[in-house]
PDB file of C-alpha atoms in Angstrom:
ATOM      1  CA  MET A   1     186.929   4.532  31.398  1.00 94.00           C
ATOM      2  CA  ILE A   2     189.723   5.696  33.647  1.00 96.00           C
ATOM      3  CA  THR A   3     190.266   5.759  37.397  1.00 97.00           C
ATOM      4  CA  VAL A   4     192.092   8.451  39.317  1.00 96.00           C
ATOM      5  CA  ALA A   5     193.485   7.700  42.777  1.00 97.00           C
ATOM      6  CA  ASN A   6     194.899  10.529  44.852  1.00 95.00           C
ATOM      7  CA  ARG A   7     196.854   9.023  47.757  1.00 97.00           C
ATOM      8  CA  ILE A   8     197.041  11.503  50.618  1.00 96.00           C
ATOM      9  CA  TYR A   9     199.193  10.875  53.701  1.00 97.00           C
ATOM     10  CA  VAL A  10     197.494  12.427  56.738  1.00 97.00           C
ATOM     11  CA  ALA A  11     198.918  12.630  60.264  1.00 97.00           C
ATOM     12  CA  PRO A  12     196.646  10.685  62.668  1.00 96.00           C
ATOM     13  CA  GLU A  13     195.884  13.737  64.798  1.00 97.00           C
ATOM     14  CA  PHE A  14     194.456  15.499  61.720  1.00 96.00           C
ATOM     15  CA  ALA A  15     192.389  12.564  60.418  1.00 97.00           C
ATOM     16  CA  ASP A  16     189.055  13.813  61.803  1.00 96.00           C
ATOM     17  CA  ALA A  17     189.539  17.299  60.323  1.00 94.00           C
ATOM     18  CA  PHE A  18     190.585  15.805  56.987  1.00 93.00           C
ATOM     19  CA  GLU A  19     187.499  13.577  56.879  1.00 94.00           C
ATOM     20  CA  GLU A  20     185.245  16.501  57.772  1.00 91.00           C
ATOM     21  CA  ARG A  21     186.627  18.427  54.774  1.00 88.00           C
ATOM     22  CA  PHE A  22     185.318  15.670  52.524  1.00 85.00           C
ATOM     23  CA  ARG A  23     181.963  15.495  54.274  1.00 87.00           C
ATOM     24  CA  GLN A  24     181.598  19.225  53.561  1.00 84.00           C
ATOM     25  CA  ARG A  25     182.981  19.046  50.014  1.00 77.00           C
ATOM     26  CA  ALA A  26     181.484  21.319  47.400  1.00 69.00           C
ATOM     27  CA  GLY A  27     180.336  18.364  45.274  1.00 82.00           C
ATOM     28  CA  LEU A  28     180.921  20.205  42.015  1.00 85.00           C
ATOM     29  CA  VAL A  29     182.543  17.161  40.442  1.00 90.00           C
ATOM     30  CA  ASP A  30     179.260  15.256  40.721  1.00 91.00           C
ATOM     31  CA  GLY A  31     177.711  17.282  37.900  1.00 91.00           C
ATOM     32  CA  MET A  32     180.637  17.134  35.496  1.00 93.00           C
ATOM     33  CA  PRO A  33     180.129  15.388  32.144  1.00 96.00           C
ATOM     34  CA  GLY A  34     181.701  11.945  32.191  1.00 96.00           C
ATOM     35  CA  PHE A  35     181.965  11.728  35.986  1.00 96.00           C
ATOM     36  CA  VAL A  36     180.932   8.295  37.302  1.00 96.00           C
ATOM     37  CA  SER A  37     181.740   8.164  41.027  1.00 95.00           C
ATOM     38  CA  ASN A  38     183.845   9.423  43.914  1.00 94.00           C
ATOM     39  CA  GLN A  39     184.983   7.393  46.904  1.00 95.00           C
ATOM     40  CA  VAL A  40     187.068   8.564  49.847  1.00 95.00           C
ATOM     41  CA  LEU A  41     188.854   5.566  51.346  1.00 97.00           C
ATOM     42  CA  ARG A  42     190.068   5.631  54.974  1.00 97.00           C
ATOM     43  CA  PRO A  43     193.232   3.631  55.731  1.00 98.00           C
ATOM     44  CA  VAL A  44     193.006   0.817  58.256  1.00 97.00           C
ATOM     45  CA  ASN A  45     196.767   0.367  58.754  1.00 96.00           C
ATOM     46  CA  ASP A  46     199.012   2.957  60.391  1.00 94.00           C
ATOM     47  CA  GLY A  47     201.049   4.923  57.882  1.00 94.00           C
ATOM     48  CA  ASP A  48     198.871   4.101  54.888  1.00 97.00           C
ATOM     49  CA  PRO A  49     197.314   6.985  52.941  1.00 98.00           C
ATOM     50  CA  TYR A  50     193.736   8.037  52.446  1.00 97.00           C
ATOM     51  CA  VAL A  51     192.715   7.454  48.843  1.00 98.00           C
ATOM     52  CA  VAL A  52     190.359   9.750  46.969  1.00 95.00           C
ATOM     53  CA  PHE A  53     189.204   7.522  44.131  1.00 96.00           C
ATOM     54  CA  THR A  54     187.221   8.744  41.137  1.00 96.00           C
ATOM     55  CA  ILE A  55     185.982   7.013  38.020  1.00 96.00           C
ATOM     56  CA  TRP A  56     185.495   8.798  34.694  1.00 96.00           C
ATOM     57  CA  ASN A  57     183.991   7.739  31.379  1.00 95.00           C
ATOM     58  CA  SER A  58     187.110   8.922  29.555  1.00 93.00           C
ATOM     59  CA  ARG A  59     190.476  10.598  29.932  1.00 93.00           C
ATOM     60  CA  ALA A  60     189.071  13.672  28.171  1.00 93.00           C
ATOM     61  CA  ASP A  61     186.267  13.961  30.745  1.00 95.00           C
ATOM     62  CA  PHE A  62     188.785  13.945  33.603  1.00 94.00           C
ATOM     63  CA  LEU A  63     191.020  16.490  31.890  1.00 93.00           C
ATOM     64  CA  ASN A  64     188.011  18.753  31.300  1.00 94.00           C
ATOM     65  CA  TRP A  65     187.315  18.589  35.059  1.00 93.00           C
ATOM     66  CA  VAL A  66     190.902  19.410  36.015  1.00 92.00           C
ATOM     67  CA  ARG A  67     190.911  22.390  33.643  1.00 93.00           C
ATOM     68  CA  SER A  68     187.486  23.704  34.731  1.00 91.00           C
ATOM     69  CA  ASP A  69     186.419  26.612  36.931  1.00 90.00           C
ATOM     70  CA  GLU A  70     184.470  24.051  38.975  1.00 88.00           C
ATOM     71  CA  PHE A  71     187.730  22.255  39.798  1.00 87.00           C
ATOM     72  CA  VAL A  72     189.253  25.490  41.121  1.00 85.00           C
ATOM     73  CA  LYS A  73     186.124  26.219  43.200  1.00 83.00           C
ATOM     74  CA  GLY A  74     185.893  22.637  44.422  1.00 76.00           C
ATOM     75  CA  HIS A  75     189.475  22.654  45.673  1.00 74.00           C
ATOM     76  CA  ALA A  76     189.375  26.120  47.248  1.00 70.00           C
ATOM     77  CA  GLN A  77     189.473  24.736  50.797  1.00 64.00           C
ATOM     78  CA  SER A  78     192.083  22.047  50.081  1.00 68.00           C
ATOM     79  CA  GLY A  79     194.925  24.322  51.176  1.00 67.00           C
ATOM     80  CA  THR A  80     193.350  25.288  54.491  1.00 75.00           C
ATOM     81  CA  MET A  81     194.860  22.508  56.615  1.00 86.00           C
ATOM     82  CA  PRO A  82     198.300  23.151  58.127  1.00 91.00           C
ATOM     83  CA  LYS A  83     201.395  21.639  56.511  1.00 92.00           C
ATOM     84  CA  GLU A  84     201.960  19.377  59.520  1.00 95.00           C
ATOM     85  CA  ALA A  85     198.619  17.666  58.777  1.00 95.00           C
ATOM     86  CA  PHE A  86     200.356  15.797  55.973  1.00 95.00           C
ATOM     87  CA  THR A  87     203.160  13.301  56.523  1.00 95.00           C
ATOM     88  CA  GLY A  88     204.291  13.205  52.907  1.00 94.00           C
ATOM     89  CA  PRO A  89     203.446  14.408  49.427  1.00 94.00           C
ATOM     90  CA  ASN A  90     200.265  13.152  47.819  1.00 93.00           C
ATOM     91  CA  LYS A  91     200.543  10.857  44.815  1.00 94.00           C
ATOM     92  CA  LEU A  92     198.151  10.992  41.890  1.00 93.00           C
ATOM     93  CA  GLU A  93     197.707   7.745  39.951  1.00 95.00           C
ATOM     94  CA  VAL A  94     195.687   7.469  36.739  1.00 94.00           C
ATOM     95  CA  HIS A  95     194.738   4.091  35.305  1.00 94.00           C
ATOM     96  CA  GLU A  96     192.966   3.084  32.119  1.00 93.00           C
ATOM     97  CA  VAL A  97     190.220   0.523  32.762  1.00 93.00           C
ATOM     98  CA  LEU A  98     191.094  -2.625  30.875  1.00 90.00           C
ATOM     99  CA  GLN A  99     188.219  -4.674  32.273  1.00 90.00           C
ATOM    100  CA  ASP A 100     185.273  -4.152  34.651  1.00 90.00           C
ATOM    101  CA  SER A 101     183.583  -7.321  35.938  1.00 92.00           C
ATOM    102  CA  THR A 102     180.320  -5.422  36.483  1.00 90.00           C
ATOM    103  CA  ARG A 103     180.276  -4.296  32.847  1.00 87.00           C
ATOM    104  CA  PRO A 104     181.593  -7.187  30.719  1.00 88.00           C
ATOM    105  CA  ASP A 105     180.688  -5.404  27.455  1.00 90.00           C
ATOM    106  CA  LEU A 106     182.628  -2.254  28.352  1.00 87.00           C
ATOM    107  CA  PRO A 107     185.317  -1.637  25.752  1.00 86.00           C
ATOM    108  CA  ALA A 108     188.814  -1.192  27.175  1.00 83.00           C
ATOM    109  CA  GLU A 109     190.032   2.403  27.406  1.00 85.00           C
ATOM    110  CA  PRO A 110     192.469   2.985  24.531  1.00 84.00           C
ATOM    111  CA  LYS A 111     196.107   3.334  25.532  1.00 87.00           C
ATOM    112  CA  GLY A 112     196.680   7.022  25.853  1.00 84.00           C
ATOM    113  CA  GLY A 113     200.247   7.338  27.050  1.00 82.00           C
ATOM    114  CA  PRO A 114     201.385   9.615  29.878  1.00 84.00           C
ATOM    115  CA  MET A 115     198.889  12.080  31.313  1.00 80.00           C
ATOM    116  CA  LYS A 116     199.491  15.806  30.868  1.00 71.00           C
ATOM    117  CA  MET A 117     197.257  17.590  33.338  1.00 65.00           C
ATOM    118  CA  HIS A 118     197.514  21.206  32.204  1.00 52.00           C
TER     119      HIS A 118
END
């Protein structure tokens, strides 16, 4: 399994609009093979980013999503907010799941090295 965290820095005055974008999301990722879950995390401290957190059965499943037509369709509205809505560049973090306390028999994701998205 792998996790993908997209840290997105949103200006406070655009927080409601940003959250509404996720409430109205296309949801195409939900049907992708290997997709486990999606969480959108709201920061509680000023200056901290929102985190869009997904879990995938494998690195290959995530890469298939990123390279899919569904990904393009699902992100079609992501460029509709003004530049000033964001206080910094987003940061994408990918982690291999070494252990999951809810699934003690889950084998660790093999080390895969750096991620090449496209």
